[in-house]
Amino acid sequence: MTVLVFLDPAHPAGRLVDAATPSLLATDQGVTRGDGIFESLLAVDGTPRKIQAHLERLAGSARTMDLVIPAAELWQAAITTAVTAFSASVALASAPAADAPAQCVVKLVVTRGPEGANTPTAWVQVSAISPALAEQRAKGLDVLLLERGYDSGISARAPWLLLGAKTLSYAVNMAALRHAHEQGADDVIFTSGDDLVLEGPTSSVLLAHISDDSGVPVKRLITPHLDTGILPGTTQGALFAAAKEAGWELGYGPVTPADLLDADAVWLISSLRLLAPVNTIDGKEIGTAAIRAELSEELSALLATTL
Amino acid sequence: MTVLVFLDPAHPAGRLVDAATPSLLATDQGVTRGDGIFESLLAVDGTPRKIQAHLERLAGSARTMDLVIPAAELWQAAITTAVTAFSASVALASAPAADAPAQCVVKLVVTRGPEGANTPTAWVQVSAISPALAEQRAKGLDVLLLERGYDSGISARAPWLLLGAKTLSYAVNMAALRHAHEQGADDVIFTSGDDLVLEGPTSSVLLAHISDDSGVPVKRLITPHLDTGILPGTTQGALFAAAKEAGWELGYGPVTPADLLDADAVWLISSLRLLAPVNTIDGKEIGTAAIRAELSEELSALLATTL
């Protein structure tokens, strides 16, 4: 079941439409040019999580794209309309499971609009969360390193490459995932032309190093630096804040593939899948199953406090 | 005026729909992921040009994208339906201009279809040709060199980057054009990380060298090699065949930015704009106005024989 709410000046709370009926013009530049931006976020028990961080990142993507998008209040109102409609339809369709929080996926999309008109098309889509994501958290992932093709320094000098913006032009991200699946892997970590670790096609990369050289264990959580042109991870940011409170040291790249292989644990982290441990990279095991499980449990508990 | 014809198993000649009414689901992966491919071609007096070359390139893009698309006959039938409907509506709207051939733009689009369904969505769009294109041919272009970010050798080793496929994920191409316009330029020529000339965001690059060292003039037409991951230009291909017949020597890159600046003339060439001379690159004039005009006239006449 999918709920769609369009942002529409004539409907301040958003315009609810039937998701099974066409609602986009075929001339919309979102489809003819992949010319638009998006965010995906999690809602738990009817409440969207990290909404401020997602709206800020959407606004950042819009600036990079020279795209004028609806104000935050209009997104908030449309999200409320959409999540409420989704919750109502789920409640109608099934008895509520008393012990499990109801989770759903909230997607915000805005395009440059129909060719010639250049008035943005904006909508909120709410749908059920894929059971595959919980499975990724439980079982972990086999990951391939794949070249993203860009040097880590290009972002600052070539703004037209739109690095760090979450655009609708995701064909390469999807192709990288298909390539991994064909090779029997589950996901991808992109590397730069100068061999630094970047991000996954739909996730940020984290690694942990545990040391106790002086008899006092030091736990360090590391993610690649944003200067490499990667997307700022909203879930990585939330986890870093919680981990710092809990006594973890934080580090920001550069991260090399060798750093990943030497880590005690590596994760792909994103708003929907949350924290999924990486079991192997290019067939090489990361840490041990016991350490991965232990650290994943600790960090997932910290992340849960932020949801 | 825009005519839309969807490819539809229930309608072998295509299903004509109202272009002003929404016809795409908001969950179509063409818009949510820029996950699809396209072609743009010219129709003159109701006849689509180089249709075989465009359908072959569409099929090539589909292979690169692991996308199963409708057969060539179905595209042909839908194109005929769309061009016929467009011509009829133009004839109704205005008296035919006796001296000018009627040109229109035919766009073929196919996406991976709605999320979850994975049945491609395919359509043909026919619309009027922009008067700006004829102006580009007449006045020429001021062009910026912009980094595309990829090394020229990456295409072969990283197929997931989809180089050489004409995907709907065109946000970077559009951003590069916006960047050029902000700088007062008209268009862009992309260069590789290792500083080779690639292509324009919506065109191929050509250059001409004229020499007469031995008293016999030698005219040489050069374009970057496809190994660099650029799109094979259907119009460049047609012009090369005609120029060869007319006694031109043909060359295929590598082409450097210095080669462009040293050329007697440089053009951006594509199916809709045809051959547009480049007046300046990064503010430096290419050849002279007289030579650019003379060579453009000669090659445009050759290209016209292929239309």
XYZ file of C-alpha atoms in Angstrom:
614
model
C 0.000 0.000 0.000
C 1.343 3.394 -1.010
C -0.002 6.808 -0.025
C 0.805 9.851 -2.153
C 0.361 13.470 -1.108
C 1.283 16.249 -3.519
C 2.379 19.643 -2.256
C -0.075 22.077 -3.822
C -0.576 25.801 -3.122
C -4.355 25.212 -3.237
C -4.110 22.561 -0.496
C -1.967 23.754 2.445
C -2.068 20.312 4.106
C -1.186 18.587 0.831
C -3.359 16.976 -1.840
C -3.968 13.260 -1.276
C -4.118 11.312 -4.556
C -4.624 7.682 -5.530
C -1.139 6.151 -5.880
C -2.416 3.613 -8.418
C -3.496 6.380 -10.820
C -0.980 8.334 -12.917
C -0.156 11.657 -11.274
C 2.911 12.875 -13.200
C 3.145 14.409 -16.649
C 5.407 12.462 -18.997
C 7.181 15.771 -19.713
C 8.200 16.263 -16.073
C 11.943 16.893 -15.958
C 12.099 14.537 -12.971
C 11.671 11.714 -15.454
C 12.995 13.176 -18.720
C 16.256 14.384 -17.104
C 16.412 12.801 -13.619
C 16.300 16.475 -12.654
C 15.159 16.586 -9.061
C 16.086 15.591 -5.526
C 14.765 13.315 -2.797
C 14.990 12.144 0.794
C 13.953 8.855 2.389
C 13.192 8.717 6.079
C 11.683 6.374 8.612
C 8.462 6.978 10.538
C 7.907 5.003 13.747
C 4.433 4.803 15.282
C 3.290 7.620 13.028
C 6.189 9.963 13.845
C 8.784 10.797 11.157
C 12.338 10.512 12.509
C 15.117 13.084 12.085
C 12.727 15.172 10.010
C 14.719 18.367 10.617
C 17.962 16.761 9.394
C 16.218 15.415 6.284
C 14.539 18.738 5.457
C 17.888 20.508 5.906
C 19.625 18.030 3.601
C 16.799 18.411 1.048
C 17.289 22.198 1.177
C 21.051 21.686 0.701
C 20.457 19.447 -2.337
C 18.074 22.092 -3.729
C 20.729 24.809 -3.396
C 23.286 22.649 -5.202
C 20.733 22.056 -7.975
C 19.519 25.692 -8.236
C 16.069 24.359 -7.469
C 13.441 26.405 -5.600
C 11.449 24.016 -3.430
C 8.458 24.342 -1.080
C 9.046 25.642 2.443
C 9.714 23.254 5.338
C 6.245 23.875 6.891
C 4.547 22.700 3.697
C 6.619 19.510 3.702
C 5.820 18.970 7.383
C 2.085 19.379 6.716
C 2.131 17.019 3.715
C 4.154 14.436 5.642
C 1.603 14.531 8.479
C -1.272 14.104 6.008
C 0.483 11.206 4.293
C 1.582 9.347 7.421
C -1.870 9.760 8.975
C -3.561 8.380 5.847
C -1.103 5.492 5.720
C -1.604 4.613 9.397
C -5.384 4.722 8.984
C -5.311 2.392 5.999
C -2.947 -0.035 7.755
C -5.220 -0.037 10.820
C -8.197 -0.822 8.565
C -6.336 -3.602 6.796
C -5.033 -5.501 9.819
C -5.233 -5.814 13.582
C -2.340 -3.889 15.137
C 0.579 -5.975 16.395
C 0.762 -4.927 20.030
C 4.464 -5.574 20.533
C 6.007 -4.177 17.348
C 6.291 -0.455 16.611
C 4.664 0.358 13.266
C 7.360 1.529 10.856
C 6.898 3.030 7.440
C 9.013 4.712 4.774
C 8.474 8.380 4.005
C 9.934 9.614 0.737
C 10.121 13.297 -0.184
C 10.554 14.048 -3.889
C 10.809 17.330 -5.750
C 11.521 17.733 -9.460
C 12.175 20.735 -11.706
C 8.639 20.242 -13.039
C 7.279 19.921 -16.568
C 9.469 21.052 -19.465
C 8.833 24.704 -20.256
C 6.913 25.403 -17.032
C 9.758 25.036 -14.524
C 7.408 24.999 -11.541
C 8.636 22.255 -9.213
C 6.579 19.113 -8.755
C 6.742 17.982 -5.113
C 5.247 15.046 -3.299
C 5.434 12.776 -0.270
C 5.178 9.018 -0.676
C 4.535 6.719 2.286
C 4.845 2.966 1.954
C 5.579 -0.142 3.992
C 9.147 -0.880 4.950
C 10.847 -3.749 3.148
C 11.390 -6.846 5.339
C 14.767 -7.218 3.572
C 16.153 -4.329 5.639
C 15.593 -6.080 8.985
C 17.219 -9.152 7.455
C 20.270 -7.066 6.467
C 20.617 -5.883 10.050
C 20.345 -9.437 11.391
C 22.466 -11.339 8.871
C 24.931 -8.686 7.706
C 26.139 -7.945 4.226
C 28.698 -9.150 1.712
C 30.022 -6.051 0.013
C 32.094 -5.253 -3.083
C 34.400 -2.263 -3.431
C 33.606 -0.535 -6.727
C 35.187 2.539 -8.293
C 32.934 5.608 -8.335
C 35.254 7.166 -10.904
C 35.764 10.543 -9.235
C 38.854 11.726 -7.378
C 38.199 12.617 -3.755
C 39.195 16.239 -4.393
C 36.848 16.965 -7.290
C 33.781 18.011 -5.311
C 35.097 21.478 -4.404
C 36.302 22.371 -7.893
C 33.448 20.917 -9.996
C 30.097 21.879 -8.409
C 28.249 20.864 -11.613
C 28.945 17.218 -10.731
C 26.371 17.698 -7.918
C 28.372 15.600 -5.472
C 26.821 15.739 -2.016
C 23.341 16.392 -3.471
C 20.770 13.589 -3.311
C 19.491 13.840 -6.893
C 16.959 11.674 -8.723
C 19.762 10.739 -11.162
C 20.459 7.457 -9.376
C 20.951 5.176 -12.394
C 24.638 4.602 -11.554
C 23.813 3.756 -7.933
C 21.222 1.236 -9.114
C 23.629 -0.218 -11.708
C 26.316 -0.662 -9.039
C 23.848 -2.600 -6.875
C 22.834 -4.795 -9.847
C 26.523 -5.440 -10.546
C 27.059 -6.518 -6.928
C 24.031 -8.819 -6.994
C 25.273 -10.439 -10.217
C 28.556 -11.181 -8.423
C 26.680 -12.749 -5.490
C 27.251 -9.776 -3.169
C 24.595 -7.755 -1.337
C 25.838 -4.194 -1.565
C 28.625 -1.840 -2.629
C 31.127 0.550 -1.103
C 32.316 3.111 -3.638
C 35.976 4.148 -3.782
C 37.446 7.272 -5.365
C 39.908 7.397 -8.262
C 42.637 8.048 -5.683
C 41.503 4.950 -3.759
C 39.715 6.447 -0.778
C 36.538 4.993 0.691
C 33.451 7.084 -0.161
C 29.958 5.725 0.590
C 27.474 3.049 -0.449
C 24.981 3.635 -3.294
C 22.243 4.198 -0.673
C 24.191 4.375 2.602
C 27.069 5.870 4.585
C 30.089 3.779 5.640
C 31.222 3.429 9.264
C 34.075 1.499 10.816
C 35.103 0.759 14.378
C 38.553 0.259 15.860
C 38.887 -1.094 19.381
C 42.266 -0.833 21.085
C 43.470 -1.242 24.648
C 47.174 -0.484 24.347
C 47.290 1.087 27.787
C 44.937 -1.392 29.437
C 42.045 1.064 28.995
C 39.891 0.088 26.020
C 39.494 2.876 23.469
C 36.549 2.585 21.071
C 36.802 4.649 17.936
C 34.084 5.154 15.308
C 35.214 6.496 11.913
C 33.441 7.666 8.750
C 34.854 9.162 5.522
C 35.237 12.927 5.424
C 32.547 14.939 3.587
C 35.268 16.697 1.531
C 35.306 13.582 -0.645
C 31.941 14.655 -2.109
C 29.829 12.076 -0.292
C 26.324 12.703 1.006
C 26.163 13.835 4.650
C 24.565 10.839 6.396
C 21.696 11.832 8.676
C 21.737 8.474 10.492
C 25.539 8.457 10.725
C 25.270 11.937 12.259
C 22.673 10.820 14.809
C 24.695 7.741 15.756
C 27.914 9.751 16.097
C 26.209 12.135 18.532
C 24.879 9.232 20.621
C 28.193 7.338 20.493
C 30.129 10.384 21.661
C 27.820 10.658 24.668
C 28.542 6.989 25.386
C 32.300 7.522 25.412
C 33.279 6.579 21.855
C 35.978 8.554 20.102
C 34.919 9.870 16.707
C 37.027 10.167 13.587
C 36.477 11.534 10.087
C 38.420 10.015 7.161
C 40.363 9.857 4.881
C 39.572 6.134 5.001
C 41.376 3.674 2.728
C 40.218 0.198 1.673
C 43.015 -1.175 3.891
C 41.463 0.665 6.865
C 38.193 -1.152 6.202
C 39.874 -4.556 6.041
C 41.792 -3.809 9.279
C 38.699 -2.613 11.142
C 37.080 -4.542 13.979
C 33.747 -3.916 12.300
C 32.328 -2.048 9.290
C 28.699 -1.039 8.734
C 26.504 0.451 6.075
C 24.142 2.879 7.770
C 21.086 4.661 6.394
C 17.718 5.989 7.512
C 15.746 2.904 6.503
C 18.113 -0.002 7.008
C 19.713 1.611 10.074
C 22.939 -0.201 11.014
C 23.809 -3.237 8.875
C 27.125 -4.981 9.640
C 29.444 -5.830 6.762
C 30.527 -9.475 7.020
C 32.907 -9.472 4.069
C 34.453 -6.985 1.649
C 35.573 -8.464 -1.675
C 35.312 -11.873 0.037
C 37.556 -10.987 3.015
C 35.981 -11.254 6.450
C 35.881 -8.082 8.581
C 36.819 -8.748 12.222
C 35.059 -11.827 13.630
C 31.403 -12.769 13.809
C 31.482 -12.365 17.591
C 33.009 -8.866 17.548
C 30.728 -7.723 14.725
C 27.698 -8.953 16.663
C 28.813 -7.385 19.917
C 29.617 -3.978 18.432
C 26.487 -4.009 16.261
C 24.347 -4.682 19.301
C 25.984 -1.877 21.270
C 25.727 0.695 18.472
C 22.204 -0.361 17.423
C 21.073 0.231 21.005
C 22.663 3.689 20.901
C 21.044 4.395 17.534
C 17.656 3.278 18.884
C 17.853 6.041 21.498
C 17.936 8.581 18.635
C 14.890 7.220 16.778
C 1.909 21.228 -28.687
C 3.070 17.804 -27.514
C 1.851 14.410 -28.665
C 2.347 11.354 -26.451
C 2.032 7.740 -27.553
C 2.631 4.951 -25.037
C 3.863 1.555 -26.155
C 1.221 -0.849 -24.933
C 0.803 -4.580 -25.675
C -2.966 -3.980 -26.051
C -2.363 -1.339 -28.750
C 0.126 -2.546 -31.371
C 0.265 0.902 -33.031
C 0.721 2.613 -29.676
C -1.767 4.256 -27.315
C -2.275 7.972 -27.932
C -2.840 9.922 -24.693
C -3.451 13.556 -23.801
C -0.041 15.074 -23.010
C -1.612 17.626 -20.649
C -2.997 14.857 -18.412
C -0.770 12.892 -16.005
C 0.235 9.566 -17.522
C 3.026 8.334 -15.234
C 2.824 6.798 -11.784
C 4.775 8.731 -9.153
C 6.427 5.413 -8.225
C 7.896 4.915 -11.705
C 11.626 4.264 -11.355
C 12.153 6.620 -14.285
C 11.438 9.452 -11.878
C 12.327 7.971 -8.465
C 15.765 6.761 -9.658
C 16.386 8.334 -13.089
C 16.363 4.663 -14.060
C 15.691 4.536 -17.780
C 17.066 5.551 -21.171
C 16.104 7.827 -24.042
C 16.799 8.992 -27.570
C 15.984 12.289 -29.288
C 15.687 12.421 -33.041
C 14.539 14.776 -35.751
C 11.586 14.189 -38.073
C 11.461 16.160 -41.315
C 8.217 16.386 -43.283
C 6.782 13.574 -41.185
C 9.748 11.209 -41.624
C 11.956 10.374 -38.631
C 15.659 10.630 -39.521
C 18.361 8.040 -38.765
C 15.716 5.974 -37.013
C 17.747 2.768 -37.351
C 20.815 4.372 -35.723
C 18.693 5.716 -32.864
C 16.906 2.402 -32.261
C 20.277 0.623 -32.275
C 21.724 3.079 -29.769
C 18.588 2.713 -27.608
C 19.085 -1.061 -27.660
C 22.743 -0.569 -26.701
C 21.788 1.670 -23.767
C 19.230 -0.965 -22.700
C 21.898 -3.698 -22.694
C 24.217 -1.545 -20.558
C 21.334 -0.940 -18.135
C 20.067 -4.575 -18.035
C 16.745 -3.225 -19.248
C 14.394 -5.253 -21.431
C 12.702 -2.855 -23.836
C 10.017 -3.172 -26.540
C 11.050 -4.477 -29.970
C 12.087 -2.096 -32.747
C 8.847 -2.712 -34.731
C 6.761 -1.510 -31.784
C 8.832 1.661 -31.511
C 8.499 2.202 -35.254
C 4.723 1.814 -35.084
C 4.387 4.158 -32.102
C 6.646 6.740 -33.757
C 4.485 6.654 -36.890
C 1.325 7.111 -34.813
C 2.851 9.997 -32.877
C 4.362 11.839 -35.849
C 1.118 11.447 -37.837
C -0.938 12.843 -34.949
C 1.496 15.715 -34.499
C 1.478 16.596 -38.223
C -2.324 16.509 -38.288
C -2.631 18.849 -35.321
C -0.052 21.254 -36.763
C -1.915 21.284 -40.107
C -5.152 22.078 -38.246
C -3.520 24.852 -36.246
C -1.828 26.742 -39.065
C -1.547 27.055 -42.822
C 1.493 25.081 -44.011
C 4.554 27.171 -44.868
C 5.203 26.144 -48.448
C 8.937 26.778 -48.490
C 10.072 25.382 -45.111
C 10.230 21.657 -44.372
C 8.198 20.809 -41.269
C 10.560 19.645 -38.533
C 9.655 18.141 -35.181
C 11.414 16.453 -32.270
C 10.750 12.773 -31.576
C 11.793 11.553 -28.159
C 11.836 7.867 -27.227
C 11.795 7.105 -23.490
C 11.788 3.821 -21.613
C 12.016 3.423 -17.841
C 12.367 0.426 -15.538
C 8.694 0.927 -14.672
C 6.911 1.258 -11.336
C 8.717 0.106 -8.194
C 7.945 -3.528 -7.497
C 6.456 -4.221 -10.921
C 9.602 -3.876 -13.057
C 7.652 -3.820 -16.309
C 9.163 -1.074 -18.460
C 7.194 2.067 -19.183
C 7.836 3.197 -22.771
C 6.579 6.143 -24.757
C 7.169 8.393 -27.739
C 6.893 12.162 -27.364
C 6.648 14.465 -30.384
C 6.928 18.221 -30.016
C 7.927 21.338 -31.929
C 11.599 22.043 -32.448
C 13.067 24.905 -30.434
C 13.899 27.991 -32.561
C 17.018 28.351 -30.372
C 18.633 25.454 -32.256
C 18.517 27.208 -35.645
C 19.947 30.279 -33.919
C 22.839 28.178 -32.544
C 23.639 26.992 -36.064
C 23.552 30.550 -37.421
C 25.346 32.432 -34.649
C 27.638 29.781 -33.194
C 28.386 29.014 -29.564
C 30.603 30.225 -26.744
C 31.689 27.115 -24.890
C 33.342 26.294 -21.549
C 35.582 23.309 -20.910
C 34.352 21.572 -17.738
C 35.711 18.505 -15.985
C 33.476 15.455 -16.235
C 35.429 13.886 -13.364
C 36.143 10.505 -14.961
C 39.436 9.315 -16.403
C 39.241 8.430 -20.081
C 40.122 4.796 -19.312
C 37.427 4.064 -16.750
C 34.637 3.044 -19.108
C 36.034 -0.426 -19.835
C 36.792 -1.336 -16.223
C 33.691 0.131 -14.510
C 30.579 -0.807 -16.514
C 28.333 0.201 -13.572
C 29.150 3.849 -14.360
C 26.956 3.377 -17.473
C 29.260 5.465 -19.657
C 28.153 5.345 -23.270
C 24.514 4.701 -22.289
C 22.003 7.509 -22.765
C 20.274 7.270 -19.389
C 17.545 9.450 -17.883
C 20.012 10.379 -15.098
C 20.947 13.654 -16.788
C 21.057 15.933 -13.718
C 24.827 16.485 -14.086
C 24.479 17.338 -17.791
C 21.768 19.871 -16.955
C 23.836 21.321 -14.068
C 26.838 21.746 -16.366
C 24.681 23.693 -18.836
C 23.294 25.891 -16.018
C 26.871 26.522 -14.858
C 27.877 27.607 -18.380
C 24.862 29.920 -18.694
C 25.700 31.543 -15.348
C 29.191 32.251 -16.718
C 27.705 33.830 -19.863
C 28.550 30.852 -22.085
C 26.141 28.835 -24.235
C 27.338 25.278 -23.851
C 29.947 22.909 -22.445
C 32.613 20.499 -23.641
C 33.457 17.940 -20.971
C 37.071 16.894 -20.357
C 38.308 13.757 -18.601
C 40.375 13.633 -15.410
C 43.407 12.965 -17.618
C 42.530 16.064 -19.674
C 41.149 14.577 -22.861
C 38.190 16.027 -24.722
C 35.009 13.970 -24.266
C 31.643 15.343 -25.467
C 29.058 18.022 -24.757
C 26.221 17.443 -22.248
C 23.838 16.901 -25.202
C 26.196 16.701 -28.208
C 29.291 15.206 -29.803
C 32.429 17.273 -30.464
C 34.013 17.620 -33.916
C 37.055 19.526 -35.082
C 38.548 20.287 -38.493
C 42.152 20.771 -39.523
C 42.929 22.131 -42.965
C 46.488 21.860 -44.256
C 48.127 22.270 -47.620
C 51.767 21.499 -46.874
C 52.314 19.956 -50.293
C 50.187 22.444 -52.204
C 47.257 19.989 -52.138
C 44.747 20.949 -49.428
C 44.030 18.151 -46.947
C 40.829 18.450 -44.943
C 40.662 16.387 -41.808
C 37.609 15.892 -39.540
C 38.306 14.533 -36.041
C 36.144 13.373 -33.137
C 37.113 11.885 -29.737
C 37.472 8.107 -29.602
C 34.557 6.116 -28.104
C 36.984 4.350 -25.721
C 36.757 7.457 -23.552
C 33.230 6.403 -22.534
C 31.374 8.988 -24.613
C 28.065 8.377 -26.344
C 28.363 7.258 -29.978
C 27.014 10.244 -31.917
C 24.458 9.256 -34.551
C 24.743 12.619 -36.347
C 28.541 12.621 -36.085
C 28.454 9.146 -37.633
C 26.209 10.275 -40.502
C 28.344 13.337 -41.191
C 31.582 11.319 -41.111
C 30.190 8.945 -43.755
C 29.154 11.856 -45.986
C 32.439 13.752 -45.449
C 34.474 10.672 -46.352
C 32.582 10.417 -49.653
C 33.401 14.077 -50.260
C 37.142 13.522 -49.799
C 37.647 14.477 -46.149
C 40.105 12.499 -44.064
C 38.607 11.170 -40.842
C 40.312 10.856 -37.471
C 39.308 9.493 -34.075
C 40.871 10.999 -30.894
C 42.492 11.166 -28.401
C 41.740 14.882 -28.619
C 43.242 17.339 -26.126
C 41.986 20.821 -25.223
C 45.065 22.181 -27.068
C 43.888 20.342 -30.212
C 40.558 22.193 -29.980
C 42.230 25.576 -29.606
C 44.541 24.812 -32.570
C 41.705 23.634 -34.811
C 40.467 25.572 -37.840
C 36.945 24.944 -36.599
C 35.145 23.089 -33.799
C 31.475 22.091 -33.712
C 28.936 20.623 -31.352
C 26.802 18.208 -33.329
C 23.585 16.429 -32.365
C 20.385 15.131 -33.905
C 18.316 18.220 -33.150
C 20.735 21.128 -33.360
C 22.707 19.487 -36.193
C 26.055 21.278 -36.703
C 26.651 24.333 -34.488
C 30.042 26.064 -34.812
C 31.990 26.892 -31.661
C 33.100 30.534 -31.774
C 35.093 30.523 -28.542
C 36.299 28.031 -25.942
C 36.991 29.517 -22.502
C 36.967 32.908 -24.227
C 39.565 32.017 -26.895
C 38.430 32.289 -30.505
C 38.604 29.139 -32.639
C 40.014 29.777 -36.122
C 38.464 32.842 -37.746
C 34.868 33.821 -38.379
C 35.416 33.418 -42.139
C 36.908 29.902 -41.889
C 34.283 28.765 -39.380
C 31.519 30.011 -41.693
C 33.048 28.433 -44.801
C 33.636 25.021 -43.202
C 30.252 25.070 -41.442
C 28.510 25.744 -44.742
C 30.382 22.928 -46.486
C 29.750 20.375 -43.742
C 26.135 21.455 -43.160
C 25.463 20.866 -46.851
C 27.011 17.390 -46.547
C 24.965 16.681 -43.416
C 21.789 17.813 -45.190
C 22.317 15.049 -47.762
C 21.998 12.507 -44.911
C 18.732 13.896 -43.470
